[in-house]
XYZ file of C-alpha atoms in Angstrom:
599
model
C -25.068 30.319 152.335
C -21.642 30.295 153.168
C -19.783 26.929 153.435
C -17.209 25.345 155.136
C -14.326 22.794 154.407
C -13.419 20.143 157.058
C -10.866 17.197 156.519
C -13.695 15.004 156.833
C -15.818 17.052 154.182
C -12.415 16.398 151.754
C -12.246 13.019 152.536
C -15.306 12.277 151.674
C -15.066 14.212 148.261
C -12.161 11.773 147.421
C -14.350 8.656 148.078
C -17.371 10.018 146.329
C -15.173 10.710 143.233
C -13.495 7.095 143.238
C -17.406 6.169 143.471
C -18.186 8.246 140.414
C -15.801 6.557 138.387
C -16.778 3.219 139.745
C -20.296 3.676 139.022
C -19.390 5.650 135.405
C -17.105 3.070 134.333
C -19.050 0.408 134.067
C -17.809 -3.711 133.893
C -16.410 -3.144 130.402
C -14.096 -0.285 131.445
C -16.166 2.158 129.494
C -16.173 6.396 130.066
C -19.393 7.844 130.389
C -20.519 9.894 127.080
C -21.882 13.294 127.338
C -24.937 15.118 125.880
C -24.474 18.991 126.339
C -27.896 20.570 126.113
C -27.558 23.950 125.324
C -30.875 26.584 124.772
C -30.356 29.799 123.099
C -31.856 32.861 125.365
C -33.707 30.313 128.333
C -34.355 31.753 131.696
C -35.479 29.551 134.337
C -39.099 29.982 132.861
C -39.665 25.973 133.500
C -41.969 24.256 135.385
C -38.894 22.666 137.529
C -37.815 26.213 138.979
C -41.578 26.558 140.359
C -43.066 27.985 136.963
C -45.617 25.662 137.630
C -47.684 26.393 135.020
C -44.835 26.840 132.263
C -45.606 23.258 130.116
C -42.047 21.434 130.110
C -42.344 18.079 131.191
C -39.287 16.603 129.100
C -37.041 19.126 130.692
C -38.523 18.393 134.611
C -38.359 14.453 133.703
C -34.497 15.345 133.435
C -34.260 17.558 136.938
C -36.112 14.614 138.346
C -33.342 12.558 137.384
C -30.921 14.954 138.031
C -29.979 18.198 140.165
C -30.643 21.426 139.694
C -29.131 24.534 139.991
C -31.282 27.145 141.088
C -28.715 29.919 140.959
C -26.376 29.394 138.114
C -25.099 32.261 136.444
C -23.513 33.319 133.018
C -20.232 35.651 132.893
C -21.811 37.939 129.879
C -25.488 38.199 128.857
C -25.368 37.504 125.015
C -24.872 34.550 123.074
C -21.129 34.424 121.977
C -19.114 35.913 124.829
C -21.304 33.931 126.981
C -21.083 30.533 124.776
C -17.020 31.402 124.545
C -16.776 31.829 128.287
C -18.017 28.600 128.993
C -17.111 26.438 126.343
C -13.466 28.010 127.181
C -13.782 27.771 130.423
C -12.721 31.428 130.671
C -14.304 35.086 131.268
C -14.972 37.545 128.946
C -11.924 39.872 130.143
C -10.003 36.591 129.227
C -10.606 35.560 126.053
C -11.956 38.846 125.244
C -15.121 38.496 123.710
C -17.605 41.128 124.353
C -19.242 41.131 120.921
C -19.407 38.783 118.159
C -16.216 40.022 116.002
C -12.785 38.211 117.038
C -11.943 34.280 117.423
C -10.518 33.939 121.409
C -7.750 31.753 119.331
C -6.331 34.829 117.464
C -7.575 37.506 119.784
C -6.734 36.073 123.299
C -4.915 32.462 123.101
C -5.213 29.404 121.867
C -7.300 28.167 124.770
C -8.416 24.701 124.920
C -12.317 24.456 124.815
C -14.799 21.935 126.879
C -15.262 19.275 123.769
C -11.685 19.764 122.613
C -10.598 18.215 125.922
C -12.896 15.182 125.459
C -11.616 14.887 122.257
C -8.204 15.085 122.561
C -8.792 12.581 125.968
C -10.150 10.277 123.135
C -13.639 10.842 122.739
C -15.929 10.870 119.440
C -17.359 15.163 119.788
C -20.122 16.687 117.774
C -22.038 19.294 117.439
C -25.211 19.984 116.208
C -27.068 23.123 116.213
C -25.621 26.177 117.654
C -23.198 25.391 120.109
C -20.433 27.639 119.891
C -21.493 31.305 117.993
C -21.456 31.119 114.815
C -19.235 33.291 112.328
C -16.444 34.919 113.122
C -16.283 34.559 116.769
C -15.903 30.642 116.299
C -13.901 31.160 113.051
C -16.512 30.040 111.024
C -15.699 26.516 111.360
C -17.259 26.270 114.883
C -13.919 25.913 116.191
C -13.092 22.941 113.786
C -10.988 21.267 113.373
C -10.232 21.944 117.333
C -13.257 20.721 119.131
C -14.730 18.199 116.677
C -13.996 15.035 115.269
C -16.385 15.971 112.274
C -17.846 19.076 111.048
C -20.600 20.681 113.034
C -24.286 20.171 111.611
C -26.733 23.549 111.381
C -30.117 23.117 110.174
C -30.572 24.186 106.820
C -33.585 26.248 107.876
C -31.920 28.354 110.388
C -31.084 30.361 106.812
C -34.510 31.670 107.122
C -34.257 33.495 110.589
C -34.273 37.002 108.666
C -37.164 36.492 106.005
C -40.500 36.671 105.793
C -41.612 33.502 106.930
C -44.376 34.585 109.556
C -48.318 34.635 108.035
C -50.098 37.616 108.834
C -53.625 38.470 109.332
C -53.541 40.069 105.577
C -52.987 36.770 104.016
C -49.250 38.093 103.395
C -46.132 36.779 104.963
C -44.020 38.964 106.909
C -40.658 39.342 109.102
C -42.454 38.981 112.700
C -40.937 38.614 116.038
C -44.350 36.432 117.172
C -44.688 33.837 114.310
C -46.773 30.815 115.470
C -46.417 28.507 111.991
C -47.550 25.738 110.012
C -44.458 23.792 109.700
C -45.348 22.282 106.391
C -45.717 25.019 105.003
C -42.959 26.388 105.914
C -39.884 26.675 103.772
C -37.812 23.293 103.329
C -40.990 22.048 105.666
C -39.684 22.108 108.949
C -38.017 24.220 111.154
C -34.344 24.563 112.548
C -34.605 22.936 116.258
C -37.248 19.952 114.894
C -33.727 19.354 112.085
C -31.302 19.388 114.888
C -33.367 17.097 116.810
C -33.379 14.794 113.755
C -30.053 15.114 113.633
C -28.952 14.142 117.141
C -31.718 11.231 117.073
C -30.022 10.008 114.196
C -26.576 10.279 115.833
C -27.422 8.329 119.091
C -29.208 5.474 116.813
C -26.074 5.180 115.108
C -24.088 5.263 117.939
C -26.156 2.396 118.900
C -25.643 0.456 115.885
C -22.195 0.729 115.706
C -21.278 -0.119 119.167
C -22.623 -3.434 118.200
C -20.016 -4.621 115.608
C -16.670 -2.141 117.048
C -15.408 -1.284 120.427
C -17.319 1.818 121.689
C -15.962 5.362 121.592
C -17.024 7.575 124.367
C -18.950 10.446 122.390
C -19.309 13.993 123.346
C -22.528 15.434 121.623
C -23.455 19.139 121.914
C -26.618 20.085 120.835
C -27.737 23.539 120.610
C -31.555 24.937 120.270
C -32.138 28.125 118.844
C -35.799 28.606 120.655
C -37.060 30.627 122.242
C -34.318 32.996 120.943
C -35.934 35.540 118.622
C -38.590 35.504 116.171
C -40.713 33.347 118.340
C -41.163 30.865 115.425
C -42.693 27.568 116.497
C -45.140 25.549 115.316
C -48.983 27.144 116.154
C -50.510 23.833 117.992
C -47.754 25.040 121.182
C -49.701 28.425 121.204
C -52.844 26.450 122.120
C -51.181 25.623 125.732
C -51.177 29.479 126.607
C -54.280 31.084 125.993
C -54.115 34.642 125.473
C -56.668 35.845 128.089
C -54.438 33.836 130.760
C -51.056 35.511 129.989
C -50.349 38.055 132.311
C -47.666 40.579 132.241
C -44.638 40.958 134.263
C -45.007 41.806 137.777
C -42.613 44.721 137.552
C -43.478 46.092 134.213
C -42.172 49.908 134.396
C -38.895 51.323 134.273
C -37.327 51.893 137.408
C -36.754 55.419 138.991
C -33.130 54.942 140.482
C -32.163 53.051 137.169
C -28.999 54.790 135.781
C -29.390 55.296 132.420
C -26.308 53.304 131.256
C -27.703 49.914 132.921
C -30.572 50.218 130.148
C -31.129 48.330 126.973
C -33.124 49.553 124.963
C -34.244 46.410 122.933
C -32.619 47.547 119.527
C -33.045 44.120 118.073
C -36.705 43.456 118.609
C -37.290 46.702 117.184
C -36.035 45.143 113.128
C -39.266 43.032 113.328
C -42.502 44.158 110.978
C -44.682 43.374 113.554
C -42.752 45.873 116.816
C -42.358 48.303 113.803
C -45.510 48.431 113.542
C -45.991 49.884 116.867
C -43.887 52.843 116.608
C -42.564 52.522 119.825
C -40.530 55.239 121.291
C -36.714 55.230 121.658
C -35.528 54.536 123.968
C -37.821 53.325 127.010
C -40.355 52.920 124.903
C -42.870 51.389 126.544
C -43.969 48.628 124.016
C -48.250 48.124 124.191
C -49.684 46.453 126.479
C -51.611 43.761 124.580
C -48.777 43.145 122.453
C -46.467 42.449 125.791
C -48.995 39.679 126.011
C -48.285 38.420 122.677
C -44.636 38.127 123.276
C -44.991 36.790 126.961
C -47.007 33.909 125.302
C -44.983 33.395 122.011
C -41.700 33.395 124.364
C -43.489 30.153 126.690
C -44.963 28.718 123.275
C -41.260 28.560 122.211
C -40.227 27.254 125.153
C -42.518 24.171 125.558
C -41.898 23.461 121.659
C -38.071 23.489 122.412
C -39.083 20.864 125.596
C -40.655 18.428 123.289
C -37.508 18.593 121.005
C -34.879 18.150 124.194
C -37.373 15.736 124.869
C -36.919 13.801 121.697
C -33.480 13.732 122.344
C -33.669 12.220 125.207
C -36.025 9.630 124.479
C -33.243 8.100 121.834
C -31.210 8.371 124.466
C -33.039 6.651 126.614
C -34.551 3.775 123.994
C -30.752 3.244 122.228
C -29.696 2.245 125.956
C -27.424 5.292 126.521
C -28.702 6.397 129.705
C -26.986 4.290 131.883
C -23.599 5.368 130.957
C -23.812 9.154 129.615
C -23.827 12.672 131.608
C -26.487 15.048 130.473
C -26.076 19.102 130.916
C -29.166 21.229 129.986
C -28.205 24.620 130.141
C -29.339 28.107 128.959
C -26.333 30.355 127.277
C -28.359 33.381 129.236
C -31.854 34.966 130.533
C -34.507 37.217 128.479
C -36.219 39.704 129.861
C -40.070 39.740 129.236
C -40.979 43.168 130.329
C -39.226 43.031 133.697
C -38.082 47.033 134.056
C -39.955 47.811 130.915
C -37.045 45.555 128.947
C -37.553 43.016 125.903
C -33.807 41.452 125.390
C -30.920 40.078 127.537
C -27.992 42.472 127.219
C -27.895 43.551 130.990
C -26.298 42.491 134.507
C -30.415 42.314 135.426
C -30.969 38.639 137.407
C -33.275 37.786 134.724
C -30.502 38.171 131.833
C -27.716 36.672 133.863
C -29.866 33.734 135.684
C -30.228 30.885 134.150
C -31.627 27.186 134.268
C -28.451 24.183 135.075
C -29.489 20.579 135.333
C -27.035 18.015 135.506
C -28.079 14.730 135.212
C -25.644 11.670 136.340
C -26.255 8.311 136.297
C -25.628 5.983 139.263
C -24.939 9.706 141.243
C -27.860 11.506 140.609
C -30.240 8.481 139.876
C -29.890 5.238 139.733
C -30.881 3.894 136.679
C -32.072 0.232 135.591
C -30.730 -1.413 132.316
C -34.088 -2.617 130.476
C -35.956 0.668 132.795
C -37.181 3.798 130.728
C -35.585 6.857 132.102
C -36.405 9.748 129.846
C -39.942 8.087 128.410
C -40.941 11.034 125.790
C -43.668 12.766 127.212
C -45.818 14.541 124.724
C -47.087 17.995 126.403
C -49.567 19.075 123.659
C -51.563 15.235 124.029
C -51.647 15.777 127.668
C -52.435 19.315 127.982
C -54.678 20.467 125.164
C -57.914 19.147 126.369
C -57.193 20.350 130.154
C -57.042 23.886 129.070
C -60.696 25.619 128.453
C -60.921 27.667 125.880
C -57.704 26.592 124.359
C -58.230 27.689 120.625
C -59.014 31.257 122.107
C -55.777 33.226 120.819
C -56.697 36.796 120.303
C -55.985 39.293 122.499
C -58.712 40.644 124.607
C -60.786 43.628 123.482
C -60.822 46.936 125.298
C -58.737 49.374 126.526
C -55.393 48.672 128.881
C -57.750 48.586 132.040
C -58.499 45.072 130.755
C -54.675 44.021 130.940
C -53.787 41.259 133.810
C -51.184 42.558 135.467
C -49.404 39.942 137.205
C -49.128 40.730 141.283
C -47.944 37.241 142.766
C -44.203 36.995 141.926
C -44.071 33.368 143.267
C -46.727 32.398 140.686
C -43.858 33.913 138.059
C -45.958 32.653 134.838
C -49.816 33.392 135.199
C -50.863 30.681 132.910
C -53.274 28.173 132.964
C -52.855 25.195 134.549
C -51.303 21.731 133.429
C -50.381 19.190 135.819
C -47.381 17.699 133.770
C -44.740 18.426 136.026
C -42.867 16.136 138.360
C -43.309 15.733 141.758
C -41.592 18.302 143.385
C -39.631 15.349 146.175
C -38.136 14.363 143.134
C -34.632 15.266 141.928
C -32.368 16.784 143.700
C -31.300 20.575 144.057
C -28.475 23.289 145.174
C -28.889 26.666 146.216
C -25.420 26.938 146.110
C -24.148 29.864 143.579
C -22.585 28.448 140.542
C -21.123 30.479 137.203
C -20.802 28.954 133.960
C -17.392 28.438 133.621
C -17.607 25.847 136.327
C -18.750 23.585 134.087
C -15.638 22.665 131.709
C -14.103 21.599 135.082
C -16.640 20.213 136.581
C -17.344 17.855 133.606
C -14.205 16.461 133.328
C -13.807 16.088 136.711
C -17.134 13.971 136.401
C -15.467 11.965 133.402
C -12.627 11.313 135.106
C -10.448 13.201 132.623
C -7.817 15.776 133.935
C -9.540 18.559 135.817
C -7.949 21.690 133.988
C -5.907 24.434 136.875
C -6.967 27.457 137.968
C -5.864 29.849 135.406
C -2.589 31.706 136.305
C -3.072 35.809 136.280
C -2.026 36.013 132.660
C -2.968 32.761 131.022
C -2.836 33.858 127.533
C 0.159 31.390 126.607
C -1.790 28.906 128.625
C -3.516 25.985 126.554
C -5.340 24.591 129.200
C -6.419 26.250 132.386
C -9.969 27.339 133.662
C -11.104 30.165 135.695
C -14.477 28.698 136.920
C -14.413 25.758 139.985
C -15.662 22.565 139.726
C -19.128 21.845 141.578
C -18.390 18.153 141.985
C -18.346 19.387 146.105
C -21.975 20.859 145.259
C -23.344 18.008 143.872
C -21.501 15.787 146.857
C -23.182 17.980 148.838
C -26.645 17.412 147.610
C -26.427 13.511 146.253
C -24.225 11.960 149.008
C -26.259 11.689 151.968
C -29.563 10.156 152.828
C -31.287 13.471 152.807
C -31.830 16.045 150.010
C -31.421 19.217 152.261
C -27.822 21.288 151.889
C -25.163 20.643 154.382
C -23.056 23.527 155.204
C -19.441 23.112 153.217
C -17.292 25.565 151.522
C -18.260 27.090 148.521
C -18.311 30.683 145.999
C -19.395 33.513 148.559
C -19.731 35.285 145.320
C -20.782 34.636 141.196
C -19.541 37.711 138.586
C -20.976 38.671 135.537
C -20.419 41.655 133.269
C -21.803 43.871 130.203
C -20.076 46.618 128.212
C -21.664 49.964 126.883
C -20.558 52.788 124.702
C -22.153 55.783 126.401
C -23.902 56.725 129.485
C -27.139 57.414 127.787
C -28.801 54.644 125.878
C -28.617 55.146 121.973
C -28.724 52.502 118.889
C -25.800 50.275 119.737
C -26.331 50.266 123.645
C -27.119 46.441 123.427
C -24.617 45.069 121.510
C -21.202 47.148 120.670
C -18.611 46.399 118.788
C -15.253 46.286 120.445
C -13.784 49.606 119.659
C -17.189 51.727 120.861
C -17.026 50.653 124.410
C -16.560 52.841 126.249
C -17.528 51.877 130.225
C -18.304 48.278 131.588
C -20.762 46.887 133.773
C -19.125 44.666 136.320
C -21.952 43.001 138.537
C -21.314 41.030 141.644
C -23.674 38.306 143.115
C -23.639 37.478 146.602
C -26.440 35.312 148.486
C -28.007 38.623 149.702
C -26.876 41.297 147.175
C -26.646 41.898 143.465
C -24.008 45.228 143.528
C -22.772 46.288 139.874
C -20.209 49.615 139.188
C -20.316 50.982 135.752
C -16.135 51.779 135.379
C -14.525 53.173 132.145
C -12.734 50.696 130.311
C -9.811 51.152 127.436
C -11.181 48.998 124.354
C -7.307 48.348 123.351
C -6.028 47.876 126.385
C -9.062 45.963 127.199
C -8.427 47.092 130.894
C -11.247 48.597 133.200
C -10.773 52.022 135.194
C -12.412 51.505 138.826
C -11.214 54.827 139.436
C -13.613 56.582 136.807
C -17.161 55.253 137.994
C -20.117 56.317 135.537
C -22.853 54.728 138.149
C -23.857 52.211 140.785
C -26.324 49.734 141.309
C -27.309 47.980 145.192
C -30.366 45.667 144.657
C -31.410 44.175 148.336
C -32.359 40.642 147.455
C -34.050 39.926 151.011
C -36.830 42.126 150.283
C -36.396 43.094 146.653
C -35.895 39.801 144.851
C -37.014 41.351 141.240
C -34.360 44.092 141.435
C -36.529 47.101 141.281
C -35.147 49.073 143.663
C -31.927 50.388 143.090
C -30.525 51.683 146.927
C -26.677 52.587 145.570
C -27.648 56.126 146.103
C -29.352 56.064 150.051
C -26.726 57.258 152.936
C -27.876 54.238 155.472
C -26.199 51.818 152.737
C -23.376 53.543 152.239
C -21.236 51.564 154.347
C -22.404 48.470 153.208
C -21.805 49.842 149.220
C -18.015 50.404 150.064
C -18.015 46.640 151.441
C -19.284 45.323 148.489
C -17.386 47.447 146.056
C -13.876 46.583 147.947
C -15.233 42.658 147.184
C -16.126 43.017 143.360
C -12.602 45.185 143.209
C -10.946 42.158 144.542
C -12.877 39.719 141.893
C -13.618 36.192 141.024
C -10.376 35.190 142.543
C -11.381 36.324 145.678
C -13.985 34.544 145.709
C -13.060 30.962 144.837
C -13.713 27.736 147.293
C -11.468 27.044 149.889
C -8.951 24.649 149.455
């Protein structure tokens, strides 16, 4: 929907931020804190985006509390240019990050990052878990001593990702991708996201303890969960909430006809684990096995609902230390995951379902209006409430026969196929925005909502530029959505367009297709997303000038999202859309700047 500016609409913006900081600073003069939620590899597989039968209740507790963003999208699908991007506030042509193997600080500029802002505006920032990407591409310091006041905590059991953890049916343990475990028995007893939810737990309680006997610091806490990333490690009792024999496959399981070849991935990364190994699939389409599409379909939501009860922990100390009246809360997923949407198995594409992902903001006194001595975020416990409801529930193995006896899923709206748990909140609950939003609008947007100095719109060349931001902040969104009686969008001015990209080295899909380093790519994948149309143009690009070539085109991709929401239909190619492809390709040639709100 496009959206239009009005004196009227600005005034108003002005009086709903001097009401932000009224209701944010509270009688003591304090700044709100912030907890930054952020999920390694989520899509919007939650039972808040109408996966209704996806079990996270913690998670749709929060969008009741909170809005959601039902089209937020990230600038690169894959963890570190994506987790640079926005932490940065900048794109990946920017602080040029494609890969994992340069530090934006030595590579691109010594940009200011999202915490480093809250910490150099005075505020106690932490981070626990991954947050920024770890290794080289945050230093290997996590950007420290920049963005935090103290050294970053990772669990010590995130050392394990790579070993052979995972039982097997032959009483050995192996490297799997699907690993349902016994977390006592597994090494250090635990796992990495239960330890960072210790961690942060511990953090607010001290927070709390300390604010009692010293002035209070604003804090900034980051906390990063690794699930459902890969191996889909989790403890079993979460498999028993999806039994096998209701998972159903994706509704668009084969590979597309009109798919160029170089918008593939061929899901390199899956392929290291014992258990795909064992499957000998092909190279590079594959297809992977039915039944064991299943098993990853139901590991990847059995992740998922495990990382809910751990966000949901988190909030719960929150909530019980007496934080929730005064701190901002961001849940957001670094990128998408494909679950055998155009026979794919990774991110690693400018696909909807690797560059979509879920935003909730929650703020108090804006987005709900919380009551000291009230619970807000009351830790709900999915496996107490669901197990019994589910028949059948200790029925894991996959079903016997041939492929014939395979659900394939047909309803798109029902986007999950699972059984049914009424743990989700009532849908008139929480508010929502259609409106399209990128992930580097959130470094603004937050300290816009913290009344701290909104960052400018990066100059052309910003590399000498400390602090700047090429994303917008949403505050007008969430005005939009939150200031009147009603929960409906009003028409105001907003991003006709959101941009994403992805690199490759070659035109033909081969063993470093998904991730390459720097100095093997070769073309890049610029995608544009309008509210109709997802158009992307595969261009050469110069790894050391780190400059694209529009005039060298490898391929084109036109996805009508009116009547072909799941992108299967690629229509670049057909003469009666020609004139509408040379539209949109003069409006992703023109870029993000072109598309920014009116002022």
């Amino acid at each position: 929907m496009k959206m239009r500016v009005t004196s009227a609409t600005v005034a108003t913006c002005l009086l709903f931020l001097q009401s932000c900081a009224a209701v944010l600073k509270n009688g003591a003069g304090e700044s709100p804190n912030v907890l930054f939620l952020v999920i390694d590899d989520l899509r919007p597989a939650l039972g808040c985006y109408g996966y209704q039968n996806v079990i996270t209740p913690n998670i749709d507790q929060l969008a009741a509390k909170g809005i959601k963003f039902n089209n937020a999208f990230v600038q690169q699908a894959v963890c570190g240019p994506s987790r640079t991007s926005f932490l940065t506030g900048r794109r990946p042509d920017t602080t040029r990050l494609y890969d994992f193997y340069s530090y934006w600080r030595t590579a691109a500029g010594n940009f200011t990052t999202l915490p480093q802002h809250f910490k150099e505006s005075g505020y106690f920032t932490a981070s626990v878990g991954k947050v920024f990407h770890p290794g080289i591409s945050s230093n290997f310091s996590d950007d420290a001593p920049y963005s935090w006041s103290v050294p970053a905590y990772h669990p010590p059991t995130q050392k394990f990702k790579m070993k052979k953890v995972c039982p097997g049916p032959d009483g050995q343990l192996h490297m799997n991708l699907v690993c349902p475990v016994d977390v006592k028995s597994q090494p250090l007893g635990s796992l990495p996201d239960i330890q960072s939810a210790d961690y942060a737990v511990e953090f607010l309680q001290n927070v709390s303890a300390s604010s009692q006997t010293s002035p209070k610091q604003p804090f900034f806490l980051a906390v990063g969960f690794h699930k459902p990333h890969i191996p889909f490690k989790y403890p079993r009792e979460f498999q028993d909430l999806y039994p096998l024999f209701n998972i159903h496959l994706a509704p668009n399981l084969s590979l597309p006809p009109d798919l160029p070849t170089i918008a593939w991935n061929p899901f390199t990364d899956i392929r290291k684990r014992e258990d795909v190994k064992a499957l000998n699939i092909s190279f590079p389409y594959g297809p992977v096995p039915r039944k064991f599409q299943l098993l990853m379909r139901q590991g990847y939501y059995a992740a998922t609902s495990y990382t809910d009860s751990q966000v949901g922990r988190v909030l719960a100390a929150l909530d019980e230390q007496g934080l929730a009246t005064n701190t901002i809360v961001v849940l957001v997923g670094d990128h998408g995951w494909s679950l055998g949407e155009h026979q794919e198995w990774a991110k690693y594409s400018n696909f909807e379902v690797a560059t979509r992902v879920p935003l909730i903001l929650y703020v108090p006194g804006v987005t709900h209006q919380p009551v000291r001595g009230d619970s807000t975020f009351p830790y709900i416990d999915a496996l107490e409430s669901c197990i019994n409801e589910i028949p059948n529930h200790n029925i894991v193995n996959a079903p016997s026969g041939g492929n014939d006896n395979v659900l394939v899923q047909k309803n798109s709206c029902n986007k999950a196929g699972l059984p049914h748990c009424r743990l989700q909140t009532l849908p008139e609950e929480g508010h929502e925005s259609d409106a399209l939003v990128e992930l580097v609008d959130i470094f603004p947007t937050l300290a816009e909502m913290a009344n701290l100095r909104t960052p400018p719109l990066c100059p052309t060349d910003s590399s000498k530029v400390e602090l700047c931001t090429e994303g917008s902040s949403f505050v007008p969104v969430i005005l939009n959505v939150t200031g009147g009686t009603s929960r409906q969008n009003i028409v105001t001015s907003w991003k006709p367009a959101v941009f994403s990209q992805y690199p490759r080295p070659s035109e033909q899909p081969q063993i470093n297709s998904d991730l390459p380093h720097l100095k093997d790519i070769q073309y890049m994948g610029y995608s544009m997303r309008t509210e109709q149309y997802r158009y992307t143009e595969w261009v050469a690009f110069n790894p050391d000038t780190f400059k694209p070539d529009f005039d060298l085109v490898a391929a084109r991709e036109l996805y009508l999202h009116d009547t072909d929401e799941l992108e299967d239909h690629n229509v670049a190619g057909k003469s009666e859309y020609r004139h509408l492809l040379t539209q949109l390709s003069q409006q992703l040639r023109k870029g993000w700047r072109n598309a920014l709100p009116s002022q």
